[in-house]
PDB file of C-alpha atoms and ligand atoms in Angstrom:
ATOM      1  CA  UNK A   1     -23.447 -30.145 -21.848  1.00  0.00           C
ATOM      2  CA  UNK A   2     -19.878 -29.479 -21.987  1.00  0.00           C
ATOM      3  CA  UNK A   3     -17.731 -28.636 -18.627  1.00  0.00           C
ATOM      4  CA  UNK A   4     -17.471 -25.461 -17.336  1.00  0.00           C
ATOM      5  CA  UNK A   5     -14.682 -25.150 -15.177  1.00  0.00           C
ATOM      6  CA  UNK A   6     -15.832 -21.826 -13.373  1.00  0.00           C
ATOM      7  CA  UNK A   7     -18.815 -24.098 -11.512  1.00  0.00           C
ATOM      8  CA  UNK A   8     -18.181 -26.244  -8.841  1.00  0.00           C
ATOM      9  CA  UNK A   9     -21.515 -25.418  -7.385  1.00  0.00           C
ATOM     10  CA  UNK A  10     -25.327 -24.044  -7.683  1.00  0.00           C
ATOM     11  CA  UNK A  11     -28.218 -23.734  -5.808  1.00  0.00           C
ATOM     12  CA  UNK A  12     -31.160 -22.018  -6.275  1.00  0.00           C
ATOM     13  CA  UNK A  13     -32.397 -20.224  -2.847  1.00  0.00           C
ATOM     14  CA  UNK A  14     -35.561 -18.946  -3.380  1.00  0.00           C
ATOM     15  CA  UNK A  15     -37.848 -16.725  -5.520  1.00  0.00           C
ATOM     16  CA  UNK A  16     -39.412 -13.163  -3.809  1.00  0.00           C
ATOM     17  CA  UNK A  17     -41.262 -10.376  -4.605  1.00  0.00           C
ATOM     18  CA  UNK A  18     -41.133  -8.432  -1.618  1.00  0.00           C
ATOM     19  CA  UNK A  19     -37.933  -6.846   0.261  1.00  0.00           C
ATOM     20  CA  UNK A  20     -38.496  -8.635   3.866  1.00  0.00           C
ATOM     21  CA  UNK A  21     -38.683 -12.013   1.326  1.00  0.00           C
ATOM     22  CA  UNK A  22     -35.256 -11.240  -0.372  1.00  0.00           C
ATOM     23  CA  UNK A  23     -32.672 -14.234   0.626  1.00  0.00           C
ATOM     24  CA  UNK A  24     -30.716 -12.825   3.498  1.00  0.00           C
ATOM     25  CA  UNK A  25     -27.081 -13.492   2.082  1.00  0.00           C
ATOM     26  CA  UNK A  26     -25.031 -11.045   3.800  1.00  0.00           C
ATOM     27  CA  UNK A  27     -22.223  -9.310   1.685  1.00  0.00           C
ATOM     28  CA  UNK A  28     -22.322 -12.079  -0.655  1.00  0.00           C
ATOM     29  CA  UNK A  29     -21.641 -10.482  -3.706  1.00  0.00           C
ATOM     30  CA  UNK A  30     -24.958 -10.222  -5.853  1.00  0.00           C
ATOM     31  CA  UNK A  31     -25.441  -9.419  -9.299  1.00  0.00           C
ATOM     32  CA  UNK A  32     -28.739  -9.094 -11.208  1.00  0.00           C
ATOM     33  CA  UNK A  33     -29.926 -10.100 -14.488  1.00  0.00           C
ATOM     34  CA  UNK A  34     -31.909  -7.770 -16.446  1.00  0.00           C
ATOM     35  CA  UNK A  35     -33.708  -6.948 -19.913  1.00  0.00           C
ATOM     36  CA  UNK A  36     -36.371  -7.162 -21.617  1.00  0.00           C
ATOM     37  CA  UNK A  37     -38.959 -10.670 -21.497  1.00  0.00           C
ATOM     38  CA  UNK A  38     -37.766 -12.592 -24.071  1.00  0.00           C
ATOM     39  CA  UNK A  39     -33.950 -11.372 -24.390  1.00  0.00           C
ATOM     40  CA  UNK A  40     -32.423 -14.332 -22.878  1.00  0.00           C
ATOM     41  CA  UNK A  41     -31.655 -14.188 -19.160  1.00  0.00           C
ATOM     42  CA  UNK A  42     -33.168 -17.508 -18.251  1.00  0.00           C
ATOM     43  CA  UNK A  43     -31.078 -18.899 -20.632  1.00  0.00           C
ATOM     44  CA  UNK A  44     -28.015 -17.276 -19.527  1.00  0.00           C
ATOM     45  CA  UNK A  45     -28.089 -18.256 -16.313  1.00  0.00           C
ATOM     46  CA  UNK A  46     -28.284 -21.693 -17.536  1.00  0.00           C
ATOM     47  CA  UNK A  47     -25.462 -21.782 -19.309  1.00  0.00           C
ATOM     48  CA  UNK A  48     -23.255 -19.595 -17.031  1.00  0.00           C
ATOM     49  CA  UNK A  49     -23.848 -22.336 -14.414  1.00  0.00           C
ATOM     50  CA  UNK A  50     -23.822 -25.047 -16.925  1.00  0.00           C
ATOM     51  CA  UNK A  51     -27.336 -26.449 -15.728  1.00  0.00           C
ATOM     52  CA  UNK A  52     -29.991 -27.204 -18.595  1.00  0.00           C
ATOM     53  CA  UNK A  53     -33.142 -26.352 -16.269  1.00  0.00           C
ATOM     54  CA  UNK A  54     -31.886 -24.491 -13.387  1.00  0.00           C
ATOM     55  CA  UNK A  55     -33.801 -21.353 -14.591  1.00  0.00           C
ATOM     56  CA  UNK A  56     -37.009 -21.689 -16.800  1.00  0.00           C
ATOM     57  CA  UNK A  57     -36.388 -20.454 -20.096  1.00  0.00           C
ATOM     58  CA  UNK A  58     -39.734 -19.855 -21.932  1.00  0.00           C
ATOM     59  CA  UNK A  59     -40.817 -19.449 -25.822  1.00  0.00           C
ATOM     60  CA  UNK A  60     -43.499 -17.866 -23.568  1.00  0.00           C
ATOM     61  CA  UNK A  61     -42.713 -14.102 -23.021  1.00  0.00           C
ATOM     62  CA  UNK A  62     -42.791 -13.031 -19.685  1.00  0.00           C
ATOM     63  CA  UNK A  63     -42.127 -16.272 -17.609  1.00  0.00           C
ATOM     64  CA  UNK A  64     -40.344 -15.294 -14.764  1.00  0.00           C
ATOM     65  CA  UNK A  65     -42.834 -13.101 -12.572  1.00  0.00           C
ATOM     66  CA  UNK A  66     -40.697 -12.904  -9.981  1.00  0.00           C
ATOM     67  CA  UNK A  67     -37.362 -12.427  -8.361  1.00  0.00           C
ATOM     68  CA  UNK A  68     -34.977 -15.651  -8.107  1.00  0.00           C
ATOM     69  CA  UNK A  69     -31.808 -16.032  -6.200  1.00  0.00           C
ATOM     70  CA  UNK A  70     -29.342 -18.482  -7.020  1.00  0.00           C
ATOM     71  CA  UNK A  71     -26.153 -19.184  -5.115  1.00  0.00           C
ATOM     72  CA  UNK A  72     -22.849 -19.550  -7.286  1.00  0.00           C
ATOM     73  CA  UNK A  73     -19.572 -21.637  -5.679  1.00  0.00           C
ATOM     74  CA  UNK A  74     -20.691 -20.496  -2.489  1.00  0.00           C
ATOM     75  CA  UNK A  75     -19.520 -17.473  -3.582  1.00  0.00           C
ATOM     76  CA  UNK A  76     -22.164 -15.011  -5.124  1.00  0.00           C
ATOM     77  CA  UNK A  77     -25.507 -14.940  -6.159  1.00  0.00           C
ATOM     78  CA  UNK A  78     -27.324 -14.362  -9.203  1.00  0.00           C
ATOM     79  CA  UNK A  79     -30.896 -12.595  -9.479  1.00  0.00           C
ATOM     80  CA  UNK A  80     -32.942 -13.571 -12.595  1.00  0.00           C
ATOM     81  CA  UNK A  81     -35.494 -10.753 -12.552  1.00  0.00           C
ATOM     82  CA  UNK A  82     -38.474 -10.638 -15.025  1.00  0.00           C
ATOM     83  CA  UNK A  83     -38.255  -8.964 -17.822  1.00  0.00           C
ATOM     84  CA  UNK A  84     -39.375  -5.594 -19.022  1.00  0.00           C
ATOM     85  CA  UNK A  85     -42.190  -4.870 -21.028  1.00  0.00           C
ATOM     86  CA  UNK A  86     -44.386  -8.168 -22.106  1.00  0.00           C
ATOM     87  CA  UNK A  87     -47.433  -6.563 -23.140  1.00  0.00           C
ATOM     88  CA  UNK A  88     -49.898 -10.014 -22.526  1.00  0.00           C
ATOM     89  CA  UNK A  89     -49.039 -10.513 -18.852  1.00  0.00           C
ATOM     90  CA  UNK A  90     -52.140  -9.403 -16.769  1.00  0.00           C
ATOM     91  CA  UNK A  91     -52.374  -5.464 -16.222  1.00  0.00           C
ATOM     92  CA  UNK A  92     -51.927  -5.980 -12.241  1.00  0.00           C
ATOM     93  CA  UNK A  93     -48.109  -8.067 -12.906  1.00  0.00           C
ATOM     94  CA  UNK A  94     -47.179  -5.414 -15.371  1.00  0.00           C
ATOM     95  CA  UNK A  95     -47.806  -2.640 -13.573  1.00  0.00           C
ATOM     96  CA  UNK A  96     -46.137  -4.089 -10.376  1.00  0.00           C
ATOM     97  CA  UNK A  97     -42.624  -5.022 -12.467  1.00  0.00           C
ATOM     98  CA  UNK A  98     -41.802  -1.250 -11.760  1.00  0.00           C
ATOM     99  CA  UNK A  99     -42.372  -1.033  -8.298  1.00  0.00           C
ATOM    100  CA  UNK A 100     -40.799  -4.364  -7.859  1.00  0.00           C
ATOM    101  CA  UNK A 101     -37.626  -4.506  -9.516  1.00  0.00           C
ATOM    102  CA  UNK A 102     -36.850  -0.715  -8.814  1.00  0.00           C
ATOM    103  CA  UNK A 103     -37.414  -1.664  -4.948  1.00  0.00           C
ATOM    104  CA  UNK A 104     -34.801  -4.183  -5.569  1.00  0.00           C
ATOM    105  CA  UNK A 105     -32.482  -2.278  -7.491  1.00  0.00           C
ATOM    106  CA  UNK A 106     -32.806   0.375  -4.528  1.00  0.00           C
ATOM    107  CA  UNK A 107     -32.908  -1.755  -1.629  1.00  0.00           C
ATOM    108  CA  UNK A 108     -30.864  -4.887  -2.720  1.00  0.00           C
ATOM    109  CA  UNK A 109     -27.559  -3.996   0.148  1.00  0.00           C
ATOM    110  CA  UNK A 110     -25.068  -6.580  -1.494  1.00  0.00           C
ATOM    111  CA  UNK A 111     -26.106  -5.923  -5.317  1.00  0.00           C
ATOM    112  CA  UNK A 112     -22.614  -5.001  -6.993  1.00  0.00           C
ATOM    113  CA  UNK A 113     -24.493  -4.968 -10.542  1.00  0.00           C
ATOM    114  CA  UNK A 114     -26.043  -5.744 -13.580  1.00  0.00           C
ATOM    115  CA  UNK A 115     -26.231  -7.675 -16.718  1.00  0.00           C
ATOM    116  CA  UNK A 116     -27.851  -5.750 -19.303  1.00  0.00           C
ATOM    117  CA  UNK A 117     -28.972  -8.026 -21.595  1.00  0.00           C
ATOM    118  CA  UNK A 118     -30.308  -7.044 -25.311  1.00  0.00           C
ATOM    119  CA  UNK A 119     -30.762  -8.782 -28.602  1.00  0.00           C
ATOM    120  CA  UNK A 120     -28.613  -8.870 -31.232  1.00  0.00           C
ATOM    121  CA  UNK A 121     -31.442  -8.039 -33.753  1.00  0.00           C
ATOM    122  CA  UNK A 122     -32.953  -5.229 -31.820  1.00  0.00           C
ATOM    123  CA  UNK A 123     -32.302  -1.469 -31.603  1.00  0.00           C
ATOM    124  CA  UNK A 124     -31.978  -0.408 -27.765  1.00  0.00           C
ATOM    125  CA  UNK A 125     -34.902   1.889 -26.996  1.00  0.00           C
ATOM    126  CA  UNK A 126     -35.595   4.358 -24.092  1.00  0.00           C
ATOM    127  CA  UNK A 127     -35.817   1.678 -21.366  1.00  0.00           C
ATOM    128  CA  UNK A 128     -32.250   0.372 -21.745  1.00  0.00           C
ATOM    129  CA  UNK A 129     -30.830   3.635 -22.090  1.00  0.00           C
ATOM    130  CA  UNK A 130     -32.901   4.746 -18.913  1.00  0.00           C
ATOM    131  CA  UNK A 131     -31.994   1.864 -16.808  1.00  0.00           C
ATOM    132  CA  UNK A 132     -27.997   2.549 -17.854  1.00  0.00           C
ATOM    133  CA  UNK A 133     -28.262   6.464 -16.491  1.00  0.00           C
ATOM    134  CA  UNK A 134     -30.477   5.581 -13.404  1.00  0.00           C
ATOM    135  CA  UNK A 135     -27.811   2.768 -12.332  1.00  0.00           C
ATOM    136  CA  UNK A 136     -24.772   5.245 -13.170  1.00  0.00           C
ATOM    137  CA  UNK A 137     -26.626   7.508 -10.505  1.00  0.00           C
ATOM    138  CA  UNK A 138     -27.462   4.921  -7.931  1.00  0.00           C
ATOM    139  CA  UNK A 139     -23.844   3.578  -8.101  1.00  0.00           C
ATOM    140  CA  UNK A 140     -24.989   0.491  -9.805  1.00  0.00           C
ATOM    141  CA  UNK A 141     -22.252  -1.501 -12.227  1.00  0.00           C
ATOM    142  CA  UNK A 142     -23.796  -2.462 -15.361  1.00  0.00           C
ATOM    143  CA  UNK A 143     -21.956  -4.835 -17.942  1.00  0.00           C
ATOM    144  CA  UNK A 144     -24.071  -4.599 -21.282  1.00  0.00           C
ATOM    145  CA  UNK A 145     -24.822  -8.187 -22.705  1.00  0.00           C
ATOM    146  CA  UNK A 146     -25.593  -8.725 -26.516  1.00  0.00           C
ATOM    147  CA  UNK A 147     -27.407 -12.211 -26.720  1.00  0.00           C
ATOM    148  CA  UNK A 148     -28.192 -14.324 -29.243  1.00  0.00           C
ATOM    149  CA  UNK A 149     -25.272 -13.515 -31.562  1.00  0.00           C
ATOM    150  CA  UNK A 150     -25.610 -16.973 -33.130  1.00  0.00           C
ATOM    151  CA  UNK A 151     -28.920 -15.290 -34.642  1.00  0.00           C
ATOM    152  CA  UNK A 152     -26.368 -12.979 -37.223  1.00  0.00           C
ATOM    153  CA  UNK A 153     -24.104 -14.374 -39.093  1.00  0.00           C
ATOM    154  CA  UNK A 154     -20.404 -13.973 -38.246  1.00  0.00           C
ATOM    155  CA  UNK A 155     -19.832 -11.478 -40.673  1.00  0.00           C
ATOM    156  CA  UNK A 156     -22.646  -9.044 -39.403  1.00  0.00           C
ATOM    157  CA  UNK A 157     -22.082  -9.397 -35.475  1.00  0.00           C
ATOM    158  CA  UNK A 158     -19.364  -6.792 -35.040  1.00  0.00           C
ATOM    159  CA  UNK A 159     -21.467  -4.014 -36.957  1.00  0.00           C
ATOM    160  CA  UNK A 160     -24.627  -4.908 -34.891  1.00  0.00           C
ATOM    161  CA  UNK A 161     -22.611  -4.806 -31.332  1.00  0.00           C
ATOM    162  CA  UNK A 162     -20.887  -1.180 -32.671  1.00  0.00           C
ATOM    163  CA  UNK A 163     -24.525   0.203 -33.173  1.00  0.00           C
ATOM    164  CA  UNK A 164     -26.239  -0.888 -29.901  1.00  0.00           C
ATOM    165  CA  UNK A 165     -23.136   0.156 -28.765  1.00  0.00           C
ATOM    166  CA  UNK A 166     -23.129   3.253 -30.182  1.00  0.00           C
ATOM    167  CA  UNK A 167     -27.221   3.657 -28.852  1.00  0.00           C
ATOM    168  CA  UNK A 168     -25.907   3.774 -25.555  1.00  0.00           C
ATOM    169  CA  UNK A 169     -22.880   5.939 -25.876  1.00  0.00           C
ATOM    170  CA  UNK A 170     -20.936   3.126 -24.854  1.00  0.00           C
ATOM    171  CA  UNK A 171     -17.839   2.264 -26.369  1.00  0.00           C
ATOM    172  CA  UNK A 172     -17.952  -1.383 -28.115  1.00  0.00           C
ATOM    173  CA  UNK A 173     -15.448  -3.301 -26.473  1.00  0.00           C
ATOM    174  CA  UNK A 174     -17.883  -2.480 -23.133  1.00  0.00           C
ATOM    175  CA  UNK A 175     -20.323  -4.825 -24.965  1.00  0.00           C
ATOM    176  CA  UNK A 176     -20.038  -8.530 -24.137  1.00  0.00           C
ATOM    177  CA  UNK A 177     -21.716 -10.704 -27.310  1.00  0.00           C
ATOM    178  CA  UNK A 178     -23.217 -13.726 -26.309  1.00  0.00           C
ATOM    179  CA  UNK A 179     -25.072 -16.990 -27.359  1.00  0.00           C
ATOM    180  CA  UNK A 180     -26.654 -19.394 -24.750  1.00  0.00           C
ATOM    181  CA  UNK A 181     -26.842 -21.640 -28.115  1.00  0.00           C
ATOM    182  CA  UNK A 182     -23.108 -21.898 -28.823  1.00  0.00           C
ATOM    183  CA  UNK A 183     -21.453 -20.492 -25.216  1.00  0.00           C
ATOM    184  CA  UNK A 184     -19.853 -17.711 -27.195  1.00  0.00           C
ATOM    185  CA  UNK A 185     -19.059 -14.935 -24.661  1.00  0.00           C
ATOM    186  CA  UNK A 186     -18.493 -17.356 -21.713  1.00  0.00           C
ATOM    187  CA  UNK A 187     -15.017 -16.796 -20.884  1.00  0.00           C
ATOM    188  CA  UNK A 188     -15.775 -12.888 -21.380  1.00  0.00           C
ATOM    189  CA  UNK A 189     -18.577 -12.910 -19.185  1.00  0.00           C
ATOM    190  CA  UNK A 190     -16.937 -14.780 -16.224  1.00  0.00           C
ATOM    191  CA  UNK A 191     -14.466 -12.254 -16.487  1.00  0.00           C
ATOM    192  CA  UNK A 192     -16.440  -9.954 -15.832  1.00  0.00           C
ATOM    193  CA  UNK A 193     -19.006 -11.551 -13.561  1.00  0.00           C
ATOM    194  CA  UNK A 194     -15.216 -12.454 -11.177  1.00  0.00           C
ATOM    195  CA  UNK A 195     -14.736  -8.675 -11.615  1.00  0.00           C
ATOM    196  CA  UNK A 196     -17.567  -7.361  -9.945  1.00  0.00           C
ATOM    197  CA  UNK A 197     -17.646 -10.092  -7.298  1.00  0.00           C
ATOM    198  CA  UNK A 198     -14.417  -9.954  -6.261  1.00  0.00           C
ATOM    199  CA  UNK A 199     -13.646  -9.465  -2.712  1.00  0.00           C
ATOM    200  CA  UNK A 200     -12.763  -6.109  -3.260  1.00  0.00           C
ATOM    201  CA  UNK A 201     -15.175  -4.801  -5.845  1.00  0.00           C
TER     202      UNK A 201
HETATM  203  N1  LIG B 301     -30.797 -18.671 -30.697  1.00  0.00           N
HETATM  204  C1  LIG B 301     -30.783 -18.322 -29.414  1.00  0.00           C
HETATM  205  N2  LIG B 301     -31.918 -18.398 -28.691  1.00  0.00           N
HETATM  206  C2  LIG B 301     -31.869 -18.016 -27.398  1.00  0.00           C
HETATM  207  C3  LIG B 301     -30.676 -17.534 -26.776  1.00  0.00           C
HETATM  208  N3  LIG B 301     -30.959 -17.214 -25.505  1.00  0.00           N
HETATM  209  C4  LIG B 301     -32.273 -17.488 -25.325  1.00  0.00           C
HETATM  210  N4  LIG B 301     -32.839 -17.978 -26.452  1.00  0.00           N
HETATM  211  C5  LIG B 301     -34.253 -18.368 -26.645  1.00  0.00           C
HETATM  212  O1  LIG B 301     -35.077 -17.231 -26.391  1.00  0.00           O
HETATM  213  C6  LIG B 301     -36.273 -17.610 -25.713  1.00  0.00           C
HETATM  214  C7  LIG B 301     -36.405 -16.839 -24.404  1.00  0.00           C
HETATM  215  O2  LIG B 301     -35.346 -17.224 -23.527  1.00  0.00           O
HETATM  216  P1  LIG B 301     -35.434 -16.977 -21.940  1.00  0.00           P
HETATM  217  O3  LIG B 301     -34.090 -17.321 -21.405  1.00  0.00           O
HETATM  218  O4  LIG B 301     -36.619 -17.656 -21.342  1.00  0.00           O
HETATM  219  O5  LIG B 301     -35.663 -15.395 -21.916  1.00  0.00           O
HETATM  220  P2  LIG B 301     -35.960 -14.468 -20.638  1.00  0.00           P
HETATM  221  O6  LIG B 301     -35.273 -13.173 -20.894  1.00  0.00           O
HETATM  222  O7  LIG B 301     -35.607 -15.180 -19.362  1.00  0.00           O
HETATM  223  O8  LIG B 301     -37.537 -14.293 -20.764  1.00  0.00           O
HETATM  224  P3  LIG B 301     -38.577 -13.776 -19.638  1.00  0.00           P
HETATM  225  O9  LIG B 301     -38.304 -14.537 -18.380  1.00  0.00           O
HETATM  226  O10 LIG B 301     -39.888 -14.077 -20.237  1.00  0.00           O
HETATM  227  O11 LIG B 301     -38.342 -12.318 -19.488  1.00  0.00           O
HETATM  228  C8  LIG B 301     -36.195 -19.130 -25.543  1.00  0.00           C
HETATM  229  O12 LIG B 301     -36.883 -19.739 -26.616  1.00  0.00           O
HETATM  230  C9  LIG B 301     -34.701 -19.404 -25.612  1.00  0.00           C
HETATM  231  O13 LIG B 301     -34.400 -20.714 -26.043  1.00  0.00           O
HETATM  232  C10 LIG B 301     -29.483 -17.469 -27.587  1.00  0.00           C
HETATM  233  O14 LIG B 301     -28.398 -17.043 -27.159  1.00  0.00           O
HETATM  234  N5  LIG B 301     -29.607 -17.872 -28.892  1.00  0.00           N
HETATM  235 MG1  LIG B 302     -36.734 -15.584 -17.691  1.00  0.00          MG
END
């Protein structure tokens, strides 16, 4: 894998479900990972820390069942959370993703914000546009991530970023597109992963 200058250092910390479980990481700067199973956050992670099998990306819908921390430079911390909506997990995990993630989104102290992540190739339904307006009134940041890009061809990206855009009455240049596959987005998305981390944010 190529160098990524932005990563002198990663550790995972732990995985949790429950709040007295969450990693105790003081006002380290977190920021959370979410969308739908499948979208690509596993794989994100991945290549934002430029580790191959630091989170476990799955042709397997709904892999990661549970919260997991990871610890960037020292510096912040990521949070892979499941994703939304896999229809085959068993009735008992899918009915506790609510409770769970909302709990974190609620509860989480040093959570500064989130990665939105969608596909390319997919209209944004209810959920994203839910999640956007409940984190606007909690206070939550949310950068929206278009992934798999490498899925369109060049010449079609741009149009499919305007219309997701344009789903979530967001303007485009909001929208970060991104492929795991080919790193595009990576410079754009440190940006603004240094943005909401910063010291100050
Ligand atoms: N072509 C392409 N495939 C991708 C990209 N990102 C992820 N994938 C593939 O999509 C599938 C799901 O990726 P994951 O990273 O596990 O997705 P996830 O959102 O973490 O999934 P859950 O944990 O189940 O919610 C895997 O087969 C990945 O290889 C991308 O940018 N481009
Ligand atoms: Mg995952």
């Amino acid at each position: 894998m190529s160098e990524n200058p932005h990563v002198t250092k990663v550790e995972f910390i732990k995985s949790a479900v429950k709040v007295p479980d969450y990693p105790d990481e003081g006002e380290r700067p977190e920021i959370a990972i979410a969308g739908r199973s499948n979208v690509g956050k596993s794989s994100l992670i991945n290549k934002l820390c430029n580790r191959r099998h630091l989170a476990k990306v799955s042709r397997t819908p709904g892999r990661t069942q549970l919260l997991n921390f990871f610890r960037i430079n020292d510096a912040f911390v990521l949070c892979d959370l499941p994703g939304y909506g896999y229809a085959k997990v068993p009735e008992e995990v899918r009915r506790a993703w609510g409770p769970m993630v909302e709990r974190y989104l609620t509860q989480r102290r040093n959570l500064k914000g989130l990665l939105l992540l969608m596909d390319v190739r997919r209209d944004p339904g209810d959920w994203e546009v839910d999640l956007i307006a409940w984190c606007t009134h909690h206070g939550r940041a949310i950068v929206p991530v278009v992934t798999k890009v490498d899925k369109l061809p060049p010449t079609r990206r741009a149009a499919a970023i305007q219309r997701i855009a344009g789903t979530l009455g967001l303007p485009a240049k909001s929208v970060v597109g991104w492929s795991a596959e080919t790193g595009e987005g990576l410079e754009d998305l440190w940006a603004r992963v240094a943005r909401l981390t910063a010291p100050s944010a």
